[in-house]
GROMACS .gro file of C-alpha atoms in nm:
model
  485
    1MET     CA    1  10.867   6.639  12.101
    2LEU     CA    2  10.934   6.992  12.079
    3PHE     CA    3  11.172   7.093  11.819
    4GLU     CA    4  11.481   7.290  11.985
    5PRO     CA    5  11.589   7.543  11.706
    6ASN     CA    6  11.926   7.631  11.613
    7LYS     CA    7  12.071   7.976  11.633
    8GLU     CA    8  11.991   8.087  11.334
    9TYR     CA    9  11.591   8.037  11.350
   10GLU     CA   10  11.630   8.271  11.664
   11ARG     CA   11  11.591   8.561  11.526
   12TRP     CA   12  11.348   8.856  11.692
   13LYS     CA   13  11.324   9.212  11.588
   14PRO     CA   14  11.171   9.465  11.799
   15GLN     CA   15  10.797   9.493  11.752
   16ASP     CA   16  10.466   9.468  11.876
   17ASP     CA   17  10.293   9.171  12.150
   18VAL     CA   18  10.138   9.066  11.784
   19MET     CA   19  10.232   8.771  11.590
   20PRO     CA   20  10.395   8.958  11.318
   21GLU     CA   21  10.211   8.945  10.937
   22GLU     CA   22  10.385   8.723  10.631
   23CYS     CA   23  10.373   8.823  10.301
   24GLY     CA   24  10.068   8.865  10.059
   25VAL     CA   25  10.095   8.806   9.663
   26PHE     CA   26   9.901   8.886   9.367
   27GLY     CA   27   9.840   8.840   9.017
   28ILE     CA   28   9.691   8.875   8.699
   29PHE     CA   29   9.656   8.753   8.312
   30THR     CA   30   9.443   8.959   8.104
   31ASP     CA   31   9.400   9.016   7.715
   32ASP     CA   32   9.096   9.209   7.832
   33ARG     CA   33   9.231   9.627   7.749
   34ARG     CA   34   8.933   9.723   7.982
   35TYR     CA   35   9.165   9.560   8.262
   36ASP     CA   36   9.529   9.731   8.323
   37PRO     CA   37   9.769   9.453   8.488
   38ALA     CA   38   9.917   9.730   8.684
   39GLU     CA   39   9.598   9.887   8.821
   40ALA     CA   40   9.444   9.586   8.919
   41THR     CA   41   9.757   9.432   9.083
   42TYR     CA   42   9.784   9.748   9.296
   43LEU     CA   43   9.443   9.748   9.431
   44GLY     CA   44   9.503   9.407   9.481
   45LEU     CA   45   9.761   9.447   9.740
   46TYR     CA   46   9.624   9.699   9.881
   47ALA     CA   47   9.325   9.467   9.996
   48LEU     CA   48   9.636   9.296  10.109
   49GLN     CA   49   9.778   9.545  10.286
   50HIS     CA   50   9.741   9.360  10.639
   51ARG     CA   51  10.003   9.101  10.541
   52GLY     CA   52  10.255   9.287  10.506
   53GLN     CA   53  10.414   9.709  10.548
   54GLU     CA   54  10.774   9.708  10.518
   55SER     CA   55  10.792   9.650  10.087
   56ALA     CA   56  10.613   9.666   9.856
   57GLY     CA   57  10.657   9.585   9.477
   58ILE     CA   58  10.468   9.537   9.113
   59ALA     CA   59  10.629   9.333   8.831
   60VAL     CA   60  10.422   9.360   8.467
   61SER     CA   61  10.520   9.205   8.136
   62ASP     CA   62  10.382   9.330   7.792
   63GLY     CA   63  10.539   9.040   7.576
   64LYS     CA   64  10.821   9.198   7.494
   65GLY     CA   65  11.018   9.253   7.878
   66ILE     CA   66  10.962   9.315   8.225
   67LYS     CA   67  10.918   9.622   8.376
   68PHE     CA   68  10.919   9.675   8.796
   69HIS     CA   69  10.871   9.897   9.040
   70LYS     CA   70  10.918   9.795   9.398
   71GLY     CA   71  11.035   9.981   9.742
   72MET     CA   72  10.996  10.015  10.141
   73GLY     CA   73  10.703  10.107  10.273
   74LEU     CA   74  10.317  10.066  10.183
   75CYS     CA   75  10.197  10.069   9.855
   76SER     CA   76  10.107  10.441   9.842
   77GLU     CA   77  10.420  10.551   9.938
   78VAL     CA   78  10.603  10.322   9.704
   79PHE     CA   79  10.342  10.340   9.413
   80LYS     CA   80  10.255  10.697   9.523
   81ASP     CA   81  10.411  10.869   9.216
   82ASN     CA   82  10.565  10.511   9.028
   83LEU     CA   83  10.285  10.363   8.861
   84GLY     CA   84  10.219  10.518   8.570
   85PRO     CA   85  10.524  10.381   8.356
   86LEU     CA   86  10.382  10.045   8.480
   87LEU     CA   87  10.069  10.151   8.309
   88GLY     CA   88   9.957   9.871   7.925
   89GLY     CA   89  10.089   9.550   8.010
   90HIS     CA   90   9.896   9.217   7.998
   91ILE     CA   91  10.055   9.009   8.242
   92GLY     CA   92  10.085   9.202   8.642
   93ILE     CA   93  10.240   9.024   8.963
   94GLY     CA   94  10.288   9.222   9.267
   95HIS     CA   95  10.375   9.145   9.663
   96VAL     CA   96  10.387   9.321  10.025
   97ARG     CA   97  10.624   9.198  10.238
   98TYR     CA   98  10.678   9.114  10.612
   99SER     CA   99  11.031   8.991  10.640
  100THR     CA  100  11.097   8.654  10.766
  101THR     CA  101  11.378   8.522  10.604
  102GLY     CA  102  11.657   8.797  10.490
  103ASP     CA  103  11.670   9.150  10.639
  104SER     CA  104  11.391   9.432  10.618
  105MET     CA  105  11.578   9.637  10.291
  106ALA     CA  106  11.558   9.754   9.938
  107ASP     CA  107  11.686   9.529   9.791
  108ASN     CA  108  11.544   9.235   9.928
  109ALA     CA  109  11.201   9.377   9.813
  110GLN     CA  110  11.025   9.164   9.600
  111PRO     CA  111  10.906   9.093   9.325
  112LEU     CA  112  11.237   8.928   9.219
  113VAL     CA  113  11.309   8.990   8.832
  114MET     CA  114  11.547   8.739   8.695
  115SER     CA  115  11.742   8.690   8.380
  116TYR     CA  116  11.751   8.312   8.239
  117ARG     CA  117  11.813   8.123   7.924
  118GLY     CA  118  11.453   8.164   7.831
  119GLY     CA  119  11.437   8.518   7.884
  120LYS     CA  120  11.304   8.738   8.225
  121PHE     CA  121  11.088   8.597   8.442
  122ALA     CA  122  10.964   8.789   8.808
  123MET     CA  123  10.863   8.552   9.159
  124ALA     CA  124  10.688   8.667   9.446
  125HIS     CA  125  10.621   8.449   9.712
  126ASN     CA  126  10.505   8.421  10.084
  127GLY     CA  127  10.579   8.184  10.301
  128ASN     CA  128  10.941   8.026  10.465
  129LEU     CA  129  11.205   7.764  10.345
  130ILE     CA  130  11.326   7.556  10.635
  131ASN     CA  131  11.671   7.430  10.418
  132ASN     CA  132  11.720   7.749  10.267
  133THR     CA  133  12.080   7.849  10.474
  134VAL     CA  134  12.171   7.493  10.347
  135LEU     CA  135  12.075   7.541  10.009
  136ARG     CA  136  12.245   7.876   9.921
  137GLU     CA  137  12.567   7.769  10.070
  138LYS     CA  138  12.523   7.445   9.806
  139LEU     CA  139  12.498   7.779   9.468
  140GLU     CA  140  12.747   7.921   9.661
  141ASP     CA  141  12.996   7.702   9.677
  142GLU     CA  142  12.905   7.666   9.279
  143GLY     CA  143  12.971   8.022   9.185
  144THR     CA  144  12.608   8.131   9.263
  145VAL     CA  145  12.615   8.496   9.325
  146PHE     CA  146  12.333   8.690   9.554
  147GLN     CA  147  12.185   8.970   9.569
  148THR     CA  148  11.949   8.959   9.805
  149THR     CA  149  11.948   8.806  10.175
  150ILE     CA  150  11.610   8.597  10.122
  151ASP     CA  151  11.538   8.236  10.025
  152THR     CA  152  11.277   8.365   9.719
  153GLU     CA  153  11.622   8.446   9.528
  154VAL     CA  154  11.727   8.035   9.614
  155MET     CA  155  11.421   7.921   9.497
  156ALA     CA  156  11.442   8.144   9.157
  157ASN     CA  157  11.800   8.043   9.104
  158LEU     CA  158  11.704   7.677   9.128
  159ILE     CA  159  11.429   7.730   8.880
  160ALA     CA  160  11.683   7.885   8.655
  161ARG     CA  161  11.924   7.630   8.678
  162TYR     CA  162  11.649   7.384   8.581
  163SER     CA  163  11.532   7.538   8.287
  164LYS     CA  164  11.642   7.370   8.004
  165HIS     CA  165  11.346   7.212   7.995
  166GLY     CA  166  11.094   7.463   8.009
  167MET     CA  167  11.005   7.659   8.296
  168LEU     CA  168  10.721   7.383   8.394
  169LYS     CA  169  10.971   7.148   8.484
  170ALA     CA  170  11.197   7.374   8.603
  171ILE     CA  171  10.910   7.504   8.902
  172SER     CA  172  10.847   7.092   8.938
  173ALA     CA  173  11.216   7.032   8.988
  174MET     CA  174  11.281   7.298   9.224
  175MET     CA  175  10.961   7.153   9.455
  176LYS     CA  176  11.162   6.828   9.465
  177VAL     CA  177  11.447   7.027   9.601
  178VAL     CA  178  11.275   7.332   9.913
  179ARG     CA  179  11.108   7.243  10.164
  180GLY     CA  180  10.852   7.419  10.406
  181ALA     CA  181  10.597   7.685  10.295
  182TYR     CA  182  10.565   7.853   9.965
  183ALA     CA  183  10.283   8.037   9.773
  184LEU     CA  184  10.426   8.213   9.492
  185VAL     CA  185  10.311   8.408   9.202
  186ILE     CA  186  10.579   8.385   8.867
  187MET     CA  187  10.547   8.601   8.561
  188THR     CA  188  10.747   8.487   8.248
  189GLN     CA  189  10.720   8.726   7.985
  190ASP     CA  190  10.399   8.536   7.826
  191GLU     CA  191  10.309   8.367   8.118
  192LEU     CA  192  10.096   8.368   8.470
  193ILE     CA  193  10.239   8.073   8.659
  194ALA     CA  194  10.109   8.020   9.053
  195VAL     CA  195  10.238   7.728   9.257
  196ARG     CA  196  10.130   7.616   9.605
  197ASP     CA  197  10.359   7.392   9.823
  198PRO     CA  198  10.300   6.981   9.848
  199GLN     CA  199  10.144   7.077  10.213
  200GLY     CA  200   9.892   7.411  10.102
  201ILE     CA  201  10.063   7.575  10.485
  202ARG     CA  202  10.052   7.887  10.310
  203PRO     CA  203   9.703   7.997  10.133
  204LEU     CA  204   9.680   8.067   9.760
  205ALA     CA  205   9.364   8.116   9.549
  206LEU     CA  206   9.203   8.147   9.168
  207GLY     CA  207   9.010   8.433   9.042
  208LYS     CA  208   8.841   8.523   8.728
  209LEU     CA  209   8.803   8.858   8.616
  210ASP     CA  210   8.500   8.751   8.346
  211ASN     CA  211   8.736   8.662   8.081
  212SER     CA  212   9.077   8.695   8.317
  213TYR     CA  213   9.206   8.519   8.555
  214VAL     CA  214   9.355   8.616   8.887
  215VAL     CA  215   9.532   8.511   9.184
  216ALA     CA  216   9.600   8.645   9.514
  217SER     CA  217   9.661   8.515   9.880
  218GLU     CA  218   9.356   8.562   9.976
  219SER     CA  219   9.044   8.628   9.828
  220CYS     CA  220   8.962   8.945   9.977
  221ALA     CA  221   9.197   9.081   9.711
  222PHE     CA  222   8.962   8.966   9.459
  223ASP     CA  223   8.661   9.174   9.594
  224ALA     CA  224   8.859   9.488   9.531
  225ILE     CA  225   8.849   9.439   9.222
  226ASP     CA  226   8.529   9.264   9.146
  227ALA     CA  227   8.682   8.967   9.035
  228GLU     CA  228   8.467   8.593   9.133
  229PHE     CA  229   8.650   8.357   9.305
  230VAL     CA  230   8.674   8.018   9.192
  231ARG     CA  231   8.858   7.814   9.370
  232ASP     CA  232   9.148   7.758   9.591
  233ILE     CA  233   9.466   7.606   9.426
  234ARG     CA  234   9.516   7.262   9.605
  235PRO     CA  235   9.901   7.169   9.745
  236GLY     CA  236  10.099   7.037   9.504
  237GLU     CA  237   9.915   7.233   9.216
  238ILE     CA  238  10.087   7.441   8.983
  239ILE     CA  239   9.867   7.669   8.762
  240VAL     CA  240   9.966   7.845   8.465
  241ILE     CA  241   9.793   8.085   8.267
  242ASN     CA  242   9.838   8.234   7.883
  243LYS     CA  243   9.687   8.312   7.604
  244ASN     CA  244   9.517   7.966   7.526
  245GLY     CA  245   9.370   7.989   7.891
  246LEU     CA  246   9.422   7.816   8.228
  247LYS     CA  247   9.595   7.450   8.282
  248SER     CA  248   9.684   7.232   8.596
  249TYR     CA  249   9.955   7.063   8.674
  250GLN     CA  250   9.987   6.830   8.955
  251ALA     CA  251  10.377   6.865   9.042
  252GLN     CA  252  10.348   6.699   9.404
  253SER     CA  253  10.105   6.478   9.558
  254ALA     CA  254   9.903   6.679   9.815
  255MET     CA  255  10.105   6.568  10.163
  256ASP     CA  256   9.912   6.556  10.486
  257THR     CA  257   9.793   6.884  10.430
  258ALA     CA  258   9.841   7.137  10.692
  259LEU     CA  259   9.727   7.504  10.617
  260CYS     CA  260   9.846   7.738  10.868
  261VAL     CA  261   9.536   7.759  11.143
  262PHE     CA  262   9.688   8.128  11.268
  263GLU     CA  263   9.549   8.283  10.919
  264TYR     CA  264   9.152   8.183  11.087
  265VAL     CA  265   9.265   8.349  11.452
  266TYR     CA  266   9.508   8.670  11.317
  267PHE     CA  267   9.626   8.671  11.005
  268ALA     CA  268   9.381   8.672  10.709
  269ARG     CA  269   9.092   8.936  10.647
  270PRO     CA  270   8.788   8.873  10.833
  271ASP     CA  271   8.576   8.898  10.499
  272SER     CA  272   8.838   8.583  10.334
  273ASP     CA  273   8.739   8.298  10.277
  274ILE     CA  274   9.033   8.017  10.313
  275ASP     CA  275   9.053   7.639  10.195
  276GLY     CA  276   8.598   7.686  10.221
  277ILE     CA  277   8.604   7.856  10.531
  278SER     CA  278   8.484   8.196  10.587
  279VAL     CA  279   8.734   8.345  10.816
  280TYR     CA  280   8.458   8.573  10.976
  281ARG     CA  281   8.281   8.247  11.047
  282SER     CA  282   8.540   8.091  11.249
  283ARG     CA  283   8.648   8.353  11.476
  284GLU     CA  284   8.283   8.440  11.566
  285ASN     CA  285   8.248   8.029  11.653
  286MET     CA  286   8.593   8.132  11.847
  287GLY     CA  287   8.412   8.391  12.065
  288THR     CA  288   8.100   8.104  12.081
  289ARG     CA  289   8.345   7.869  12.217
  290LEU     CA  290   8.518   8.081  12.467
  291ALA     CA  291   8.137   8.183  12.622
  292GLN     CA  292   7.999   7.811  12.642
  293ALA     CA  293   8.347   7.710  12.796
  294PHE     CA  294   8.438   7.978  13.047
  295PRO     CA  295   8.108   8.156  13.153
  296ILE     CA  296   8.198   8.432  13.361
  297ASP     CA  297   7.959   8.729  13.528
  298ALA     CA  298   8.051   9.091  13.390
  299ASP     CA  299   7.885   9.372  13.271
  300LEU     CA  300   8.015   9.382  12.921
  301VAL     CA  301   8.193   9.228  12.652
  302SER     CA  302   8.471   9.387  12.447
  303ASP     CA  303   8.743   9.308  12.241
  304VAL     CA  304   9.112   9.463  12.132
  305PRO     CA  305   9.075   9.555  11.774
  306ASP     CA  306   9.008   9.467  11.499
  307SER     CA  307   9.152   9.112  11.446
  308ALA     CA  308   8.928   9.006  11.784
  309THR     CA  309   8.606   9.168  11.708
  310PRO     CA  310   8.477   8.860  11.585
  311ALA     CA  311   8.503   8.660  11.841
  312ALA     CA  312   8.434   8.913  12.080
  313SER     CA  313   8.076   8.939  11.925
  314GLY     CA  314   8.032   8.503  11.929
  315TYR     CA  315   8.124   8.531  12.263
  316ALA     CA  316   7.874   8.851  12.315
  317ALA     CA  317   7.525   8.625  12.131
  318GLU     CA  318   7.636   8.364  12.307
  319SER     CA  319   7.696   8.497  12.706
  320GLY     CA  320   7.366   8.780  12.620
  321ILE     CA  321   7.609   8.976  12.825
  322PRO     CA  322   7.610   9.371  12.579
  323TYR     CA  323   7.920   9.421  12.365
  324ALA     CA  324   8.049   9.766  12.347
  325LYS     CA  325   8.389   9.920  12.267
  326ALA     CA  326   8.641   9.919  12.552
  327LEU     CA  327   8.921  10.050  12.332
  328ALA     CA  328   8.958  10.290  12.069
  329LYS     CA  329   9.210  10.270  11.801
  330ASN     CA  330   9.415  10.514  11.645
  331ARG     CA  331   9.397  10.422  11.236
  332TYR     CA  332   9.670  10.587  11.150
  333VAL     CA  333   9.883  10.351  11.314
  334GLY     CA  334   9.993  10.026  11.177
  335ARG     CA  335   9.975   9.676  11.265
  336THR     CA  336  10.381   9.636  11.313
  337PHE     CA  337  10.428   9.926  11.523
  338ILE     CA  338  10.823   9.923  11.515
  339GLN     CA  339  11.083  10.064  11.780
  340PRO     CA  340  11.420  10.064  11.862
  341SER     CA  341  11.371  10.001  12.258
  342GLN     CA  342  11.166   9.829  12.507
  343ALA     CA  343  11.001  10.168  12.622
  344LEU     CA  344  10.956  10.311  12.336
  345ARG     CA  345  10.764   9.999  12.252
  346GLU     CA  346  10.564   9.956  12.523
  347ARG     CA  347  10.461  10.353  12.465
  348GLY     CA  348  10.330  10.313  12.138
  349VAL     CA  349  10.062  10.074  12.321
  350LYS     CA  350   9.898  10.405  12.390
  351LEU     CA  351   9.956  10.566  12.039
  352LYS     CA  352   9.778  10.261  11.933
  353LEU     CA  353   9.463  10.227  12.179
  354ASN     CA  354   9.275  10.396  12.450
  355ALA     CA  355   9.029  10.308  12.697
  356ILE     CA  356   8.654  10.475  12.587
  357LYS     CA  357   8.595  10.533  13.005
  358ARG     CA  358   8.274  10.641  12.975
  359ASN     CA  359   8.221  10.290  12.892
  360VAL     CA  360   8.461  10.067  13.096
  361HIS     CA  361   8.398  10.325  13.422
  362GLY     CA  362   8.259  10.115  13.723
  363LYS     CA  363   8.224   9.772  13.508
  364LYS     CA  364   8.346   9.424  13.498
  365LEU     CA  365   8.458   9.388  13.180
  366ILE     CA  366   8.556   9.040  12.975
  367LEU     CA  367   8.797   9.141  12.732
  368ILE     CA  368   8.886   8.896  12.408
  369ASP     CA  369   9.186   8.886  12.211
  370ASP     CA  370   9.337   8.643  11.950
  371SER     CA  371   9.651   8.598  12.089
  372ILE     CA  372   9.932   8.683  12.374
  373VAL     CA  373  10.278   8.660  12.266
  374ARG     CA  374  10.555   8.811  12.486
  375GLY     CA  375  10.246   8.930  12.715
  376THR     CA  376  10.392   9.299  12.719
  377THR     CA  377  10.073   9.454  12.515
  378SER     CA  378   9.840   9.216  12.726
  379ARG     CA  379   9.990   9.378  13.036
  380LYS     CA  380   9.972   9.759  12.940
  381ILE     CA  381   9.592   9.744  12.821
  382VAL     CA  382   9.530   9.567  13.135
  383GLU     CA  383   9.676   9.848  13.343
  384MET     CA  384   9.491  10.131  13.098
  385LEU     CA  385   9.151   9.954  13.153
  386ARG     CA  386   9.164   9.962  13.544
  387LEU     CA  387   9.333  10.342  13.518
  388ALA     CA  388   9.035  10.430  13.300
  389GLY     CA  389   8.807  10.277  13.609
  390ALA     CA  390   8.729   9.928  13.530
  391ARG     CA  391   8.622   9.701  13.829
  392GLU     CA  392   8.748   9.362  13.693
  393VAL     CA  393   8.914   9.252  13.398
  394HIS     CA  394   8.889   8.974  13.251
  395MET     CA  395   9.097   8.794  12.974
  396LEU     CA  396   8.977   8.542  12.736
  397ILE     CA  397   9.191   8.456  12.391
  398SER     CA  398   9.023   8.350  12.128
  399SER     CA  399   9.322   8.068  12.074
  400PRO     CA  400   9.596   7.852  12.270
  401PRO     CA  401   9.905   7.985  12.433
  402VAL     CA  402  10.162   8.050  12.193
  403ILE     CA  403  10.460   7.815  12.316
  404CYS     CA  404  10.686   7.758  12.020
  405PRO     CA  405  10.811   7.979  11.735
  406CYS     CA  406  10.697   7.938  11.380
  407PHE     CA  407  10.924   7.850  11.089
  408PHE     CA  408  10.715   7.820  10.805
  409GLY     CA  409  10.647   8.226  10.705
  410ILE     CA  410  10.525   8.413  11.052
  411ASP     CA  411  10.900   8.543  11.227
  412THR     CA  412  10.788   8.489  11.627
  413PRO     CA  413  11.004   8.481  11.879
  414SER     CA  414  11.224   8.241  11.998
  415HIS     CA  415  11.114   7.980  12.281
  416ASP     CA  416  11.266   8.186  12.604
  417GLN     CA  417  11.062   8.511  12.469
  418LEU     CA  418  10.718   8.319  12.457
  419VAL     CA  419  10.514   8.402  12.755
  420GLY     CA  420  10.359   8.084  12.702
  421SER     CA  421  10.650   7.886  12.643
  422LYS     CA  422  10.814   7.940  13.021
  423ASN     CA  423  10.505   7.995  13.224
  424SER     CA  424  10.196   7.845  13.337
  425VAL     CA  425   9.831   8.027  13.244
  426GLU     CA  426   9.781   8.125  13.619
  427GLU     CA  427  10.107   8.307  13.585
  428ILE     CA  428  10.059   8.458  13.251
  429ARG     CA  429   9.756   8.582  13.435
  430LYS     CA  430   9.994   8.757  13.695
  431ILE     CA  431  10.178   8.885  13.442
  432ILE     CA  432   9.971   9.125  13.245
  433GLY     CA  433   9.745   9.150  13.614
  434ALA     CA  434   9.412   9.033  13.483
  435ASP     CA  435   9.136   8.914  13.751
  436THR     CA  436   9.130   8.566  13.504
  437LEU     CA  437   9.271   8.485  13.201
  438HIS     CA  438   9.154   8.206  12.985
  439TYR     CA  439   9.230   8.038  12.652
  440LEU     CA  440   9.041   7.863  12.353
  441SER     CA  441   9.151   7.492  12.391
  442ILE     CA  442   9.337   7.351  12.026
  443GLY     CA  443   9.013   7.093  12.035
  444ASP     CA  444   8.775   7.409  12.022
  445LEU     CA  445   8.971   7.595  11.773
  446LEU     CA  446   9.040   7.314  11.532
  447LYS     CA  447   8.693   7.252  11.542
  448THR     CA  448   8.575   7.621  11.435
  449VAL     CA  449   8.735   7.502  11.127
  450GLU     CA  450   8.603   7.182  11.092
  451GLY     CA  451   8.490   7.109  10.726
  452ALA     CA  452   8.779   7.270  10.577
  453GLY     CA  453   8.946   7.121  10.249
  454CYS     CA  454   9.272   7.059  10.429
  455ASN     CA  455   9.418   6.955  10.817
  456PHE     CA  456   9.602   7.232  10.965
  457CYS     CA  457   9.940   7.351  11.151
  458ALA     CA  458   9.914   7.455  11.474
  459GLY     CA  459  10.308   7.402  11.538
  460CYS     CA  460  10.303   7.732  11.755
  461PHE     CA  461  10.060   7.593  11.975
  462ASN     CA  462  10.135   7.222  12.009
  463GLY     CA  463  10.574   7.214  11.866
  464GLN     CA  464  10.409   6.936  11.654
  465TYR     CA  465  10.548   7.093  11.282
  466PRO     CA  466  10.449   6.941  10.926
  467VAL     CA  467  10.851   6.899  10.827
  468ASP     CA  468  11.034   6.717  11.001
  469ILE     CA  469  11.286   6.993  11.070
  470ARG     CA  470  11.603   6.772  11.101
  471ARG     CA  471  11.558   6.559  10.856
  472ALA     CA  472  11.493   6.811  10.600
  473LEU     CA  473  11.825   6.955  10.633
  474LYS     CA  474  12.009   6.630  10.681
  475GLU     CA  475  11.825   6.569  10.337
  476THR     CA  476  11.935   6.874  10.199
  477GLU     CA  477  12.296   6.854  10.322
  478THR     CA  478  12.350   6.489  10.096
  479MET     CA  479  12.173   6.635   9.822
  480ASP     CA  480  12.357   6.663   9.467
  481LEU     CA  481  12.128   6.933   9.281
  482MET     CA  482  12.311   6.852   8.948
  483THR     CA  483  12.093   6.550   8.922
  484ILE     CA  484  11.748   6.686   9.004
  485GLU     CA  485  11.491   6.661   8.703
   0.00000   0.00000   0.00000
């Protein structure tokens, strides 16, 4: 049964016809003077920049206090002249943000730095709480004052509320209250803490740099600092790292795990491994399965760069049709080219992509993309290729139709703005102007991630979410926050 969301979930910000990014988190604990936490965190965030380009922030601890700097923009812009004052600590955490809950403004940049009975702590969050609004109202009714509009501050306030018996028990109590997706890095003056929600909806990994420990949203961040991937943090697990080493606590039993399968389709970098699966190999396998399901007589296979490139390579290898670039990408335009009007958004497609006429003129072309969200970009791309002389344009999508919004950390459109929610495949084909249009089935998509150490959420494709949203909201409404331990 499809969940019809309330108005509070039906937010849509003007942007490209893609699934917007989530957020990226990074943390490091080190006693090795060869590695400065601020520098390592900066490099880690740079590797995670694809997960969010609205804001960036770093907080560090030297054992005496917490220093931080954050702001709007890319890592290179935010820290251009501001990394120096952060140098010299032994713990660092960082965050790159794409806003899913809360407005895009400097106050909402992370990490959040909070005072509590034990001193100060900083926290960075990837994900989205589905009971955030109810929890915020309960806390406000009790006198809590909020400085931001993000659900991260709700979690931070809950941790502070339950901190009487220490940070570990406070985090465990918070996890009993919140519902939804969260991958957290938390820093006190003396400890680095990593937390993953009980269903593992958002990814979080553990790495090691000599005798130092690192955590990150994706393993590609470890490569940026020459750290070694150790393992994925388990759903419901809390990892505490301090001068005595690393300890793991299973705060909540892992529920029916539900990692977001769209990590493999689009979000994650292809050089990352998530829960035991290579992102690149899974995308390549998507293309292979597309070729097996939809053989097409064509002259060349190409991709909408860059996330669809491995799938196009897989299709070409399986079909025997040559691979060639049909579109050139402007590397200086970000993945989230936000403009205030539809006319400017559509013009933005031409700023990001341009047809390579010599490759497509007179050719029957198979074009692979990872998804179609609203359909506007696909229509512009097909039109661009036809103007460049393509005889035929066959569009193949390496995922199923997106028919539902996501409530767990991805800022997707509402039902009525998702072209796959209200149109058949044939109707979408006519809208975008392709000669043919084919999607990978959910069954084939899940086969590309077989062997993972988890199950998957495919709610945006089938409307089946890992959390009963109505039930979670009702439970929160009757919850007494004072009695949680």
